GROMACS .gro file of C-alpha atoms in nm:
model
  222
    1UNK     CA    1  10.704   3.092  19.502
    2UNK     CA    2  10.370   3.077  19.532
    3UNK     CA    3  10.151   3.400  19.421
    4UNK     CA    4  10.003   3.419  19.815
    5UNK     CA    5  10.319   3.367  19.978
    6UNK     CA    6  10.503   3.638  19.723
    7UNK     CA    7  10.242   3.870  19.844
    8UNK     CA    8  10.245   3.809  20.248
    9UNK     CA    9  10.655   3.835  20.156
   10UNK     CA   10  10.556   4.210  20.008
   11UNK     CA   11  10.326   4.292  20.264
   12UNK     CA   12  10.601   4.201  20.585
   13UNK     CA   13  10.884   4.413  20.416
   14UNK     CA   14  11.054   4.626  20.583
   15UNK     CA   15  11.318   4.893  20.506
   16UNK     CA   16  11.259   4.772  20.111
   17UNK     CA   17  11.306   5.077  19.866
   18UNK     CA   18  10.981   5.201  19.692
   19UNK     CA   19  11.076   5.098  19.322
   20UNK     CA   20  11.203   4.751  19.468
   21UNK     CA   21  10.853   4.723  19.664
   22UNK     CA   22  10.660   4.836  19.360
   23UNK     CA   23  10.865   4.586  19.112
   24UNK     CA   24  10.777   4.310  19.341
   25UNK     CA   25  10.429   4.318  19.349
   26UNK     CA   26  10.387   4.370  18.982
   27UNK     CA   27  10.562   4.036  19.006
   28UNK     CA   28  10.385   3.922  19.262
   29UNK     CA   29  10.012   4.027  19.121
   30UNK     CA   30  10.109   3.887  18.810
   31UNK     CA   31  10.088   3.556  18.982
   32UNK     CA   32   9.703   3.561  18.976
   33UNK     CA   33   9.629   3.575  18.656
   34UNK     CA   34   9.378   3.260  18.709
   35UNK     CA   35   9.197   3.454  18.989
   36UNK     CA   36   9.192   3.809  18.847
   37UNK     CA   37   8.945   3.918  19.158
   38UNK     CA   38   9.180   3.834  19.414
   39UNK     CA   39   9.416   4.116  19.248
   40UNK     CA   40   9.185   4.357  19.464
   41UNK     CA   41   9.170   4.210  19.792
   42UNK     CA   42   9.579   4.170  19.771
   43UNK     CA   43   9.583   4.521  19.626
   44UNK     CA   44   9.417   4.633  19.960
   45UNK     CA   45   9.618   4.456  20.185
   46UNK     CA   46   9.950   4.610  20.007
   47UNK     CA   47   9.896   4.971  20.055
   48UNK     CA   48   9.741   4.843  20.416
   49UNK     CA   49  10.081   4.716  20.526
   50UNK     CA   50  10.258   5.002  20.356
   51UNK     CA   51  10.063   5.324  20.366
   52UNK     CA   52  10.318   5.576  20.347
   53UNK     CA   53  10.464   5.420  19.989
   54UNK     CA   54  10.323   5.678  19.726
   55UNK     CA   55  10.479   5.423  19.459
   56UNK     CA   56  10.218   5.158  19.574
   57UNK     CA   57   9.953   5.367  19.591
   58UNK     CA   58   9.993   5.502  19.231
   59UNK     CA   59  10.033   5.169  19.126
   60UNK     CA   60   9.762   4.985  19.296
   61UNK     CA   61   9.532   5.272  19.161
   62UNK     CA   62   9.634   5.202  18.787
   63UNK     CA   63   9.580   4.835  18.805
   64UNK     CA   64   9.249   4.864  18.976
   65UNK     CA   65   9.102   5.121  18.741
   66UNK     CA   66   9.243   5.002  18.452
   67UNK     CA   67   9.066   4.746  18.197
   68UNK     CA   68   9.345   4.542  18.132
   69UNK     CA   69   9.498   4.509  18.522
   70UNK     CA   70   9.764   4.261  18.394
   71UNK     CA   71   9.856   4.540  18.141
   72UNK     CA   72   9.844   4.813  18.354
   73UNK     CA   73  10.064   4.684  18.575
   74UNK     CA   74  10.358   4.571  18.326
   75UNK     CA   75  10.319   4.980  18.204
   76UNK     CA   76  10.364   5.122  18.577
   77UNK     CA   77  10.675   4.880  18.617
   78UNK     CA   78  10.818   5.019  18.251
   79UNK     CA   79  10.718   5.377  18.386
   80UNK     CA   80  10.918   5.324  18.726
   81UNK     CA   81  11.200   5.191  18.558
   82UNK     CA   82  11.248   5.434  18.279
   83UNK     CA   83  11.207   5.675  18.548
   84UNK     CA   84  11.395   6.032  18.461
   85UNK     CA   85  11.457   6.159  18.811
   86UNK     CA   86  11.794   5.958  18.862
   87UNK     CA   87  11.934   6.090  18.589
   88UNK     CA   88  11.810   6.460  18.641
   89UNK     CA   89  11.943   6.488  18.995
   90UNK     CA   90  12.276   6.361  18.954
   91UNK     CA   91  12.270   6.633  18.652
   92UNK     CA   92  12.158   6.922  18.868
   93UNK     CA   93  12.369   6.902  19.164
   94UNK     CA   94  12.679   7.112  19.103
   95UNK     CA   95  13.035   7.004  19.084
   96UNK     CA   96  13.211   6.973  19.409
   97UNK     CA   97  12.877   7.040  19.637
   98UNK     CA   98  12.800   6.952  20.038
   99UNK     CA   99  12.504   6.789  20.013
  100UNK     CA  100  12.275   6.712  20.309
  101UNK     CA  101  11.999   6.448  20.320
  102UNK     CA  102  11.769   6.271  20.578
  103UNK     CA  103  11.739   5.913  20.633
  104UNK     CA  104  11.775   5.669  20.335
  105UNK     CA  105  11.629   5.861  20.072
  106UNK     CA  106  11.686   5.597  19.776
  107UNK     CA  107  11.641   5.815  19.461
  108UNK     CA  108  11.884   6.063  19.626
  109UNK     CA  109  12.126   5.804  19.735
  110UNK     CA  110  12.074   5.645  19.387
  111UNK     CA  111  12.205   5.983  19.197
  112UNK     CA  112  12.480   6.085  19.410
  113UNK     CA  113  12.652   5.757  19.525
  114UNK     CA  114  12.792   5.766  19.164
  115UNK     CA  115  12.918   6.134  19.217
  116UNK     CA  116  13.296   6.113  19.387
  117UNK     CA  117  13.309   6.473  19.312
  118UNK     CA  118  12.985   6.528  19.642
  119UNK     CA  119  13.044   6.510  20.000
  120UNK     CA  120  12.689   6.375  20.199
  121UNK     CA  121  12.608   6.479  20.527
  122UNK     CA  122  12.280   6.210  20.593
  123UNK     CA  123  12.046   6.325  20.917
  124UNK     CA  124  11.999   6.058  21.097
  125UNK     CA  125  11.581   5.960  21.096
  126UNK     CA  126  11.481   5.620  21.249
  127UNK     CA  127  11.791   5.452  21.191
  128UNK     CA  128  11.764   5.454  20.827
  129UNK     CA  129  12.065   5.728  20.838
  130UNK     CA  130  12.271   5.521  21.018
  131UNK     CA  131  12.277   5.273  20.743
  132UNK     CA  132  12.263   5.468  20.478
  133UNK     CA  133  12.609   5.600  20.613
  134UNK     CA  134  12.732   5.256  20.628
  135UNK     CA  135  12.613   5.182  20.283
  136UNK     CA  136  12.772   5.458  20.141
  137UNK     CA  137  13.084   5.473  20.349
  138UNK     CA  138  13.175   5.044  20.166
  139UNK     CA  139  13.122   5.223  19.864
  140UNK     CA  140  13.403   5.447  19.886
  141UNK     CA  141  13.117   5.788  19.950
  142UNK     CA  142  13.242   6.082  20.130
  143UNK     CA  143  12.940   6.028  20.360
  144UNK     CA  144  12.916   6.144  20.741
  145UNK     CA  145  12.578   6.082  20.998
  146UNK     CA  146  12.440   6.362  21.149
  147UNK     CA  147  12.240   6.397  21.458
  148UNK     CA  148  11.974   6.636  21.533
  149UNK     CA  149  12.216   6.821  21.779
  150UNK     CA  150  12.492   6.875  21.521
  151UNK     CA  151  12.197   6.973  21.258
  152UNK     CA  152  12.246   7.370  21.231
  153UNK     CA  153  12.621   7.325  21.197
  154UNK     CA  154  12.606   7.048  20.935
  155UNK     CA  155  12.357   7.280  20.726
  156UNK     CA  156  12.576   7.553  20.764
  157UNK     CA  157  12.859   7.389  20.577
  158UNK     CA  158  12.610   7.283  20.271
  159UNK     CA  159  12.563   7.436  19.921
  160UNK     CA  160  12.216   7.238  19.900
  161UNK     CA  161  11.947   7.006  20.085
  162UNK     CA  162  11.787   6.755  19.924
  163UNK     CA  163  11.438   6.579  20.079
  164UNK     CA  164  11.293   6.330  19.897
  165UNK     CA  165  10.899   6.278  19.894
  166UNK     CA  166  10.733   5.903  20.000
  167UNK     CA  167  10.425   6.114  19.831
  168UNK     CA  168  10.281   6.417  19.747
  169UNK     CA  169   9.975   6.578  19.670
  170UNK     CA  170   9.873   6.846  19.516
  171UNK     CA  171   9.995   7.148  19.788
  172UNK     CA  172  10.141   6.908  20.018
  173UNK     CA  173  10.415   6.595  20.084
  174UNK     CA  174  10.520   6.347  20.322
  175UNK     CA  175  10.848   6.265  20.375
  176UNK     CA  176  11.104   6.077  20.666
  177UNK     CA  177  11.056   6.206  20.990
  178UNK     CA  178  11.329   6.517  21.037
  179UNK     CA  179  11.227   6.626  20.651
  180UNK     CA  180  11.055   6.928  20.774
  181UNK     CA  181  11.324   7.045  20.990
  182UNK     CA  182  11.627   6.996  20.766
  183UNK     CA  183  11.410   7.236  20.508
  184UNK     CA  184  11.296   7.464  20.735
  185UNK     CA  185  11.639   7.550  20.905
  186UNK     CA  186  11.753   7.553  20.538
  187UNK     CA  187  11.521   7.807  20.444
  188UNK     CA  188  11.652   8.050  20.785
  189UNK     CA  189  12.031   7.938  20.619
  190UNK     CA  190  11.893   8.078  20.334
  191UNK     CA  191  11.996   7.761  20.183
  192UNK     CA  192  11.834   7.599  19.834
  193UNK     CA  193  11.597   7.299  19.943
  194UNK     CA  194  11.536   7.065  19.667
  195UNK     CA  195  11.219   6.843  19.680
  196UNK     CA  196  11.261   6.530  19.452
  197UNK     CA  197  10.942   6.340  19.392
  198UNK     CA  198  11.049   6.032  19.184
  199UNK     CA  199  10.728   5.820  18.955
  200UNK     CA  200  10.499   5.730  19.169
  201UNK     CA  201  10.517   5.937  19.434
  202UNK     CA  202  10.309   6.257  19.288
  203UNK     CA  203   9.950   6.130  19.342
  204UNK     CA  204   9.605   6.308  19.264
  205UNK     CA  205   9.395   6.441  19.537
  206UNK     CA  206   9.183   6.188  19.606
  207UNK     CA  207   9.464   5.891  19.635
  208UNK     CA  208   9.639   6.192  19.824
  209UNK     CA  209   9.388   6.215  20.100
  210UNK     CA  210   9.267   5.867  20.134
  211UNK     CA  211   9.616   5.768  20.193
  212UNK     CA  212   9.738   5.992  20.475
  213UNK     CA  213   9.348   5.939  20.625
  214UNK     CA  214   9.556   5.615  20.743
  215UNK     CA  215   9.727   5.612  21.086
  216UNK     CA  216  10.059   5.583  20.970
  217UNK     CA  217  10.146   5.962  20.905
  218UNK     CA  218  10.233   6.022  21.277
  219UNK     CA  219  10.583   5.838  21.174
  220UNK     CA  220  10.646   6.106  20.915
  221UNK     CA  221  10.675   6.485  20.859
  222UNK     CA  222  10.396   6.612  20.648
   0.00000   0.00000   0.00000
């Protein structure tokens, strides 16, 4: 495929995981190593068409500051990849533990799926909890949907919520739409709320605040 094309393909996903959208526009930037000032341009256009992503923020950042772009991008796809956070999680959560999540949160998902020991309640957010139920469910997960009516009484039954950021700053984080209310009927529950923020997604404060300057925030809970 064509360097221009594998970029417009980036830019129009939707519903694409962060490390999968970060992965392929490493591979996709790579592509213009003959035009090395187009890699800024495309760079803008990326975070344009995804501005919530923290992933492709932090990683747009690093190849435009960097001297070496080409370089810089091969270390943020190692850095993603070796990431810790999976690995963590799916350490952390204790044996035999209700779990509730919102949405599709992918490094969640990613930790627990492998878990047949967990039970998931998923709140549904923009449909993503839907299919993240479905996903689960032909993988043989103990996985129910929840809706925002049966929300209290789902939390109720949990031992721990888990949100996952799309980015964070310094003193704040976005997250899926429902994020804030999941944690803050947790925290009446007095249940523990567990923020993950996977590579990429903890950004400095002036990436922080030019990205949710965009429009886009109004879709999330920040």
């Amino acid at each position: 495929m064509h360097p221009i094309e594998h970029l417009r393909y980036v830019a129009r996903a939707r519903g694409a995981d962060p490390v999968s959208l970060v992965r392929e526009t490493v591979a996709a930037l790579s592509g213009l190593g003959h035009e090395p000032a187009g890699i800024v341009l495309a760079a803008r256009r990326i975070v344009q068409r995804h501005p919530t992503c923290g992933p492709l923020w932090w990683l747009c950042s690093h190849v435009l500051g960097a001297l070496d772009p080409f370089v810089a991008m091969r270390d943020c796809e190692d850095e993603i990849k070796n990431d810790s956070t999976i690995k963590s999680l799916r350490d952390a959560v204790p044996q035999d533990a209700v779990v509730c999540v919102v949405g599709w949160p992918t490094t969640v998902l990613n930790a627990l799926a492998t878990r047949s020991d967990v039970k998931l309640f998923v709140v549904e957010s923009n449909g993503d909890g839907d299919a993240a139920v479905e996903r689960l469910v032909s993988m043989d997960v103990d996985a129910t949907l929840v809706q925002f009516e049966e929300l209290s009484r789902a939390i109720s039954s949990c031992d721990v919520l888990i949100v996952e950021a799309l980015a964070a700053g310094p003193t704040e984080v976005l997250c899926i739409s429902g994020s804030y209310a999941v944690a803050a009927l947790g925290y009446v529950m007095q249940k523990p709320v567990w923020l993950v923020t996977a590579c990429g997604t903890r950004l400095p404060a002036p990436l922080w605040s030019a990205m949710i300057a965009g429009d886009a925030i109004n879709e999330v809970d920040l």
